[in-house]
Coordinates of C-alpha atoms in Angstrom, one line a residue:
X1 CA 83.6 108.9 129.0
X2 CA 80.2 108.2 129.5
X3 CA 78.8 104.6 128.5
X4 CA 76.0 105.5 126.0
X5 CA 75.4 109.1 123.8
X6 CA 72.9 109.7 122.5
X7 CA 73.7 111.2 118.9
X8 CA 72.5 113.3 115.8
X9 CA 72.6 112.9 112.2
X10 CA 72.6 115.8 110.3
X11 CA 72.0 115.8 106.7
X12 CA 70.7 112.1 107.3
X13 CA 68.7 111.2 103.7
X14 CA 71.7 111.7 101.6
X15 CA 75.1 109.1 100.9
X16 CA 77.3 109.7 103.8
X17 CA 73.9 109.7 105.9
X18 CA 73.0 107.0 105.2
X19 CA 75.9 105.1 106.0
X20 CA 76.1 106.7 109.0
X21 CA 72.9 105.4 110.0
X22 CA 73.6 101.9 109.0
X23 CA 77.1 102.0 110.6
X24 CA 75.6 103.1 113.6
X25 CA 72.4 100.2 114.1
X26 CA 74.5 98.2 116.9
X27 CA 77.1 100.5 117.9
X28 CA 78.2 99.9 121.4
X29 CA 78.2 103.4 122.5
X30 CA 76.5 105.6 119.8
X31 CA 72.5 105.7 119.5
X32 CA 71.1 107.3 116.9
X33 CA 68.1 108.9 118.4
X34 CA 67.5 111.8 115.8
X35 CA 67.9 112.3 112.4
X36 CA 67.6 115.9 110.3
X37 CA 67.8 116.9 106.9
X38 CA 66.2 119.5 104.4
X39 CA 63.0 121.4 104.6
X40 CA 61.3 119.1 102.0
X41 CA 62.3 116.1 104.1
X42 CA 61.0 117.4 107.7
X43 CA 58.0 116.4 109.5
X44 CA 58.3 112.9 107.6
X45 CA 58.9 109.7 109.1
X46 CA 62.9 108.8 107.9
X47 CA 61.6 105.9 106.1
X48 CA 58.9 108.0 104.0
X49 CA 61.4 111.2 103.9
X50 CA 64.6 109.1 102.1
X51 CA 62.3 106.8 100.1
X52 CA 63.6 105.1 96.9
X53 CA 66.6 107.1 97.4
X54 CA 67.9 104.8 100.3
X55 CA 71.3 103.4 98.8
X56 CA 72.3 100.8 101.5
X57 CA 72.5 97.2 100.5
X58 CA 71.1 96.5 104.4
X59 CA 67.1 97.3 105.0
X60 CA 66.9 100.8 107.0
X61 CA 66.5 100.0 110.6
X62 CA 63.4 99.6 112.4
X63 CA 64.8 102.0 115.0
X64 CA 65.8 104.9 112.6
X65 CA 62.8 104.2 110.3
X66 CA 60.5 105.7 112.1
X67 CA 61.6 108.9 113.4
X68 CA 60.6 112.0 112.5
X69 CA 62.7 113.8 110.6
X70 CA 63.7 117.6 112.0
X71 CA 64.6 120.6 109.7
X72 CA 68.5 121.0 110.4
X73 CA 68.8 124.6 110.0
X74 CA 65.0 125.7 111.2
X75 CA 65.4 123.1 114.1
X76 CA 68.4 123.4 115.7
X77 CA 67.8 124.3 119.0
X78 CA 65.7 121.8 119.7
X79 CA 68.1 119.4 117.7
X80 CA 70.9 120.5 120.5
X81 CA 69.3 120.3 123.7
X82 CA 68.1 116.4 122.9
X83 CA 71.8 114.7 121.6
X84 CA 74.9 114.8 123.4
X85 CA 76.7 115.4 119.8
X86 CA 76.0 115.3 115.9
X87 CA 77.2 114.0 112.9
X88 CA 77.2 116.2 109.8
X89 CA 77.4 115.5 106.4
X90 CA 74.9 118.3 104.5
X91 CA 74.5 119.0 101.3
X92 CA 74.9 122.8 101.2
X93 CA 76.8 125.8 99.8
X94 CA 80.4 125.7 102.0
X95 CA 79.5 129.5 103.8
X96 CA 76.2 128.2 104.8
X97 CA 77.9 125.0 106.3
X98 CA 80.1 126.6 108.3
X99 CA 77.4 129.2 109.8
X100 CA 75.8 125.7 110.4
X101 CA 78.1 123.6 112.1
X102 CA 79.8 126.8 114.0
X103 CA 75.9 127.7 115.4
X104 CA 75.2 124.1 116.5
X105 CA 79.3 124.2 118.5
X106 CA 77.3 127.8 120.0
X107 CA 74.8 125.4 121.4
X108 CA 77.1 123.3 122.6
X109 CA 76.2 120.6 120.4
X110 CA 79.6 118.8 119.5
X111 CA 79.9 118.4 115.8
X112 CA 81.7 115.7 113.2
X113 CA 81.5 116.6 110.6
X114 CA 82.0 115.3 107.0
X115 CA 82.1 118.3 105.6
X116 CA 85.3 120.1 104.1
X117 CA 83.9 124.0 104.9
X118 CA 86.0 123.6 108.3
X119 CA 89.1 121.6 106.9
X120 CA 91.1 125.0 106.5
X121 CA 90.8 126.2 110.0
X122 CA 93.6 126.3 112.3
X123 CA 91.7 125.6 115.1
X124 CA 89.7 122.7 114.0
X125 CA 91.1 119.2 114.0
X126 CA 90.7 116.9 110.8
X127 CA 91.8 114.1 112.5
X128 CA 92.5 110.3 110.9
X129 CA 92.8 108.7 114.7
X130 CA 95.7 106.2 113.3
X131 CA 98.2 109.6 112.2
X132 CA 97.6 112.4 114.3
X133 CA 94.9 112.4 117.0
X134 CA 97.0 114.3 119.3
X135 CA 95.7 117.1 117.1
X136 CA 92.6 117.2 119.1
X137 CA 94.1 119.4 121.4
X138 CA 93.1 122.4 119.7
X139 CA 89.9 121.9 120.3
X140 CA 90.6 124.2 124.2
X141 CA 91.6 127.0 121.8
X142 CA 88.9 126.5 119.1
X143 CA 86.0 126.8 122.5
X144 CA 87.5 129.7 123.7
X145 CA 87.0 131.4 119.9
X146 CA 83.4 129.8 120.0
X147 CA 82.9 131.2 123.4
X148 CA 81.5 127.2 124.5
X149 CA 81.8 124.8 127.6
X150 CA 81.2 121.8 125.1
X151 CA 80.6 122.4 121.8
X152 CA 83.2 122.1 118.9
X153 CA 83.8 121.0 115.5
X154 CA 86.3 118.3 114.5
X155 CA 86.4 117.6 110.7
X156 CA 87.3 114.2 108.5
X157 CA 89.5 114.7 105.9
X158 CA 88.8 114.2 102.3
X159 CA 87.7 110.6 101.1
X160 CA 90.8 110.5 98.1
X161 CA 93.6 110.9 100.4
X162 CA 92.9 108.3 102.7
X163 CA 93.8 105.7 100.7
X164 CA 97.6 106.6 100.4
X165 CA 98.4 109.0 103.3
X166 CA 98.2 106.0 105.7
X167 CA 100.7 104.1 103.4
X168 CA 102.8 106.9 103.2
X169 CA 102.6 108.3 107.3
X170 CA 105.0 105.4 109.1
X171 CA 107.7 106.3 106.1
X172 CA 107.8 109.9 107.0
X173 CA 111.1 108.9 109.2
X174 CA 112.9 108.4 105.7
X175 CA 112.3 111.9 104.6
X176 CA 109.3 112.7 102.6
X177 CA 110.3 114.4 99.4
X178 CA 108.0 114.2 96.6
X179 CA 105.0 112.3 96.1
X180 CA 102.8 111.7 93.2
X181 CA 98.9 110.2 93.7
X182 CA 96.5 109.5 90.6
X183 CA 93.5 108.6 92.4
X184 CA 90.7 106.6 90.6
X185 CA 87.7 107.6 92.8
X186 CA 84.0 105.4 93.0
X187 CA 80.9 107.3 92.1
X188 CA 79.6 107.2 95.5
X189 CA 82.0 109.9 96.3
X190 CA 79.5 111.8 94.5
X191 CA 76.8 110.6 96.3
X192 CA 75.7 108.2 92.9
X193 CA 75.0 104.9 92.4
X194 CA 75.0 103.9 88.6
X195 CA 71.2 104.2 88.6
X196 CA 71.3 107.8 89.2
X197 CA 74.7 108.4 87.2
X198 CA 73.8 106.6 84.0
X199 CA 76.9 108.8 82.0
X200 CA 79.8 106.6 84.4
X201 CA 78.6 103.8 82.7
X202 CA 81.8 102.5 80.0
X203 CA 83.6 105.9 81.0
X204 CA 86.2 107.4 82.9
X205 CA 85.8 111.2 83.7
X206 CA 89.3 112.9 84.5
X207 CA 87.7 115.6 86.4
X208 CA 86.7 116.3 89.9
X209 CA 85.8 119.5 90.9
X210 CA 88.3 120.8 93.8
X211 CA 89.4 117.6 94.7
X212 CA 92.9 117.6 93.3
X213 CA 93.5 120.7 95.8
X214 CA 92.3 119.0 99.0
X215 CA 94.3 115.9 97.9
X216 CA 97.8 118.1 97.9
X217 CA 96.6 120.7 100.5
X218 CA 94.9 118.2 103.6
X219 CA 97.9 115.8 103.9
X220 CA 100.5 119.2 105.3
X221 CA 97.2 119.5 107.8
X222 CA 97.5 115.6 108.7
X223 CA 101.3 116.3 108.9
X224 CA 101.5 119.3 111.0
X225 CA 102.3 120.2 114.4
X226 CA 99.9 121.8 116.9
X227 CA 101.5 125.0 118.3
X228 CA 100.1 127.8 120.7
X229 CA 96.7 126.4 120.1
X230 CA 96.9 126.2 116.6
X231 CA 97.6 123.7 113.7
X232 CA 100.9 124.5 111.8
X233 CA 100.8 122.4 108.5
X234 CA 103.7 120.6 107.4
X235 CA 106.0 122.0 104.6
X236 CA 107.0 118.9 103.3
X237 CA 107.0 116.8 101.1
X238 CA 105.7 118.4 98.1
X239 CA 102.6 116.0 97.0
X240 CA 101.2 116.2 93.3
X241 CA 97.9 114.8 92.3
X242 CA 95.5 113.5 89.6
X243 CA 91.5 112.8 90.5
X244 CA 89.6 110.5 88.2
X245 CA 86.3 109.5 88.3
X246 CA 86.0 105.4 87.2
X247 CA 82.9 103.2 87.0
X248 CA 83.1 101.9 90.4
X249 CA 80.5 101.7 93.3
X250 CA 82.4 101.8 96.4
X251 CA 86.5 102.7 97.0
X252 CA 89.0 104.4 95.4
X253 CA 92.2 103.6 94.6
X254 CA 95.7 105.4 94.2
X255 CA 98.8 104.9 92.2
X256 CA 101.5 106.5 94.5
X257 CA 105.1 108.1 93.3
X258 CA 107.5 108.6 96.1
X259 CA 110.9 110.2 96.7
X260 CA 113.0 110.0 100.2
X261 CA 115.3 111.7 101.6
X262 CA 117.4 108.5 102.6
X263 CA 116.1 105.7 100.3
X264 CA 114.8 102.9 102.3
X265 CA 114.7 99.2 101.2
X266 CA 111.7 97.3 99.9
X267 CA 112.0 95.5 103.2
X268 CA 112.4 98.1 105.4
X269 CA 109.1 99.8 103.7
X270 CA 107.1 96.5 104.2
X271 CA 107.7 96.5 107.8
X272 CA 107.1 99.6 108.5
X273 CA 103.9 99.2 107.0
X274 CA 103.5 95.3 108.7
X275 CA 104.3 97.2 112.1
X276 CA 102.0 100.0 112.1
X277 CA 99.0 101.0 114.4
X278 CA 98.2 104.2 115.9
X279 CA 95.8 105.5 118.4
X280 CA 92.7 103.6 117.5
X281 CA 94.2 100.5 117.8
X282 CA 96.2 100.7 121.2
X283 CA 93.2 102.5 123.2
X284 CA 91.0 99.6 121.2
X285 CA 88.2 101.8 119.5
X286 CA 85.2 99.7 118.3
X287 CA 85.6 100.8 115.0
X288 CA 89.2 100.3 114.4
X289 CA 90.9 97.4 112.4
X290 CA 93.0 95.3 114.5
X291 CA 95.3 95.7 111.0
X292 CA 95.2 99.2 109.9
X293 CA 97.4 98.6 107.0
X294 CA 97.2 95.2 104.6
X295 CA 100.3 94.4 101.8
X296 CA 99.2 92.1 99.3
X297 CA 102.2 90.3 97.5
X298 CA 99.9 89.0 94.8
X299 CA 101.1 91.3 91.4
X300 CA 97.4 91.9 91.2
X301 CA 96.1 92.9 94.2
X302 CA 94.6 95.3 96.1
X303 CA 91.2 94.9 94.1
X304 CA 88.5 97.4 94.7
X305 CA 85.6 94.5 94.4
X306 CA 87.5 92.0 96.4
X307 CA 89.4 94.1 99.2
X308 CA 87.6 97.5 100.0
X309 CA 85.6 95.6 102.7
X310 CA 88.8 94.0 104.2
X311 CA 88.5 94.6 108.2
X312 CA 85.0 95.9 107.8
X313 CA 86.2 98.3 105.2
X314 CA 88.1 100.3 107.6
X315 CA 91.5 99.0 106.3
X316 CA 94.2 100.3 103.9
X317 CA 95.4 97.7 101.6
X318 CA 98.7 98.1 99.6
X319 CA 100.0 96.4 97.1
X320 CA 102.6 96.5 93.7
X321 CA 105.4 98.0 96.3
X322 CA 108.6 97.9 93.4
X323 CA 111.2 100.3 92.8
X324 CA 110.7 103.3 89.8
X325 CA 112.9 105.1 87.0
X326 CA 112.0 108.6 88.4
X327 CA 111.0 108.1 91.7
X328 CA 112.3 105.8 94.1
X329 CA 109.6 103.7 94.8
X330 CA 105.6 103.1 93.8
X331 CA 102.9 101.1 94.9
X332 CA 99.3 100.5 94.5
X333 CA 96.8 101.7 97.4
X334 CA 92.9 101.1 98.2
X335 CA 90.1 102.4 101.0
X336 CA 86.6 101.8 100.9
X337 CA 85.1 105.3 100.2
X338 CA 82.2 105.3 102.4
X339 CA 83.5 103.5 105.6
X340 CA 87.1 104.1 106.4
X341 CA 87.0 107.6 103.8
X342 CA 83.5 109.2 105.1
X343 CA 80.7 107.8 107.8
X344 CA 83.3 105.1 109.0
X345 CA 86.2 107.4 109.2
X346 CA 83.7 109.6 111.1
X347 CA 82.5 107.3 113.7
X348 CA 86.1 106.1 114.7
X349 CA 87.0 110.0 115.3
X350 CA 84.0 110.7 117.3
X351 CA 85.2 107.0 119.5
X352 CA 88.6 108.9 119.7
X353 CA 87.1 112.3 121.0
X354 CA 84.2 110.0 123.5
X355 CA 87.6 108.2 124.8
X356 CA 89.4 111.4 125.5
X357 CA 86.3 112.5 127.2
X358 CA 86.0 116.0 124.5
X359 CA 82.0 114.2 124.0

């Protein structure tokens, strides 16, 4: 791998952005050196082009304040020949995001993307680097579709199910059978803060638009096998879900049902969960908690306001493990939305891919 990129942030003024930008200010490796976004936004210095829109509790940074911003789709040549690889996180119609992201791969312009128009492709790895980064191997297969040396897309999964597929990943060996996730989901999944989304205010809304579908569908990605250059998604278990929107800023939060094969003990579960680390931790990824997944014994704990920043907010913390009348067990699980679930979750794939020398 190289020892300094220089990198691209597409679709830089909105949420996911933003973060990136912030997560990014004294990143060992990754420099953000150029930022794009809408027609409206381009030719204006970040700064001036994000306004009172910026979302971050931290100041924008000097470094990033001042760069002009480029028009993603207009620009993109000129975009590809001055980064060694973007991250993308648009606000656009999911056809027009995919002619995106697939034309900058053409200019062999890596792309990560936070985007879910490439999620369903079997030649493009959605990667969480702790469960299945050896699914970057279909990235060869996905260049020679592309017709590309370099470029390629690798996608993040959805924000909701990282929460309670890590929790649920190092007790596949038990025999995943049926699982049941209610997610209660922050507004800044939605790109929101409560200024701009005044109606969250005293409210819960039990809707979602498509995100009860990626919740059951992405997990048999996460799960599956790469064959003959391909991703072949699990068949089991069979996962249920239920997607609410709650008056939260940042992280969501799942109430998990699960059903094994062979019924493990409470003990066994907790140290399975005490034991795990993946990828990110053993090759020792900046990003990466040294802890990936945190069991509170307190009866009321994980909370969103006190733990969704635990190890930089790119931990999983669990909590309320007990046994259940219908299922065998269930258990409370959080993630901080924005770090470990979008820009965060992001970042540690792109450290994965710059490791394994695909940047």
């Amino acid at each position: 791998m190289k020892e300094q990129y220089n990198v691209g942030i597409i679709g830089a003024t909105g949420m996911v952005g933003q973060r990136f930008i912030t997560l990014l200010e004294n990143h060992p490796w990754f420099h953000v050196t150029l930022v794009a976004a809408s027609p409206r936004s381009a030719g204006k210095p970040y700064a001036q082009a994000v306004g009172s829109r910026w979302a971050m509790k931290t100041p924008i940074p000097q470094a990033v304040a001042d760069l002009t911003v480029y028009d993603a789709v207009a620009d993109k040549e000129k975009i590809a020949s001055q980064v060694d690889f973007v991250f993308c996180a648009v606000d656009m119609k999911k056809d027009e995001i995919k002619a995106l992201e697939e034309a900058y791969a053409k200019l062999e312009c890596p792309v990560i993307s936070n985007n879910s128009a490439g999620r369903g492709m079997d030649d493009v790895p959605m990667v969480v680097p702790e469960l299945n980064a050896d699914h970057i191997a279909v990235i060869e297969a996905q260049r020679k579709r592309l017709g590309t040396k370099r470029g390629f897309i690798a996608v993040k999964s959805n924000c909701s199910l990282q929460s309670y597929v890590p929790a649920l990943h190092p007790l596949r060996e038990f025999g995943l059978k049926n699982v049941l996730a209610c997610t209660y989901q922050a507004i800044s999944g939605a790109g929101k803060t409560f200024e701009t989304f005044p109606e969250i205010a005293d409210n819960v809304i039990p809707f979602i638009g498509g995100e009860e579908e990626k919740s059951e569908l992405e997990p048999m990605k996460i799960w599956g096998t790469v064959e003959n250059g391909r991703i072949v998604n699990a068949s089991s278990p069979s996962i249920t879900t239920q997607c609410l929107r709650v008056p939260v800023s940042d992280g969501h939060m799942a109430a998990v049902f699960v059903s094994f094969d062979r019924k493990p003990t409470k003990e066994e579960i907790l140290a399975r969960w005490a034991a795990f680390s993946g990828p990110a931790q053993e090759l020792g990824l900046p990003s990466a908690p040294k802890q990936f997944l945190h069991y509170f014994e307190e009866e009321n704990r994980p909370q969103t306001r006190l733990d969704r920043d635990t190890e930089n907010g790119m931990a999983v913390c669990i909590g309320r493990l007990r046994e259940d009348s219908q299922y065998d067990y269930k258990f409370v699980c959080l993630s901080h939305n924005t770090l470990r679930g979008a820009a965060g979750g992001g970042v540690l794939m792109a450290e994965l891919l710059a490791k394994k020398d695909y940047l």
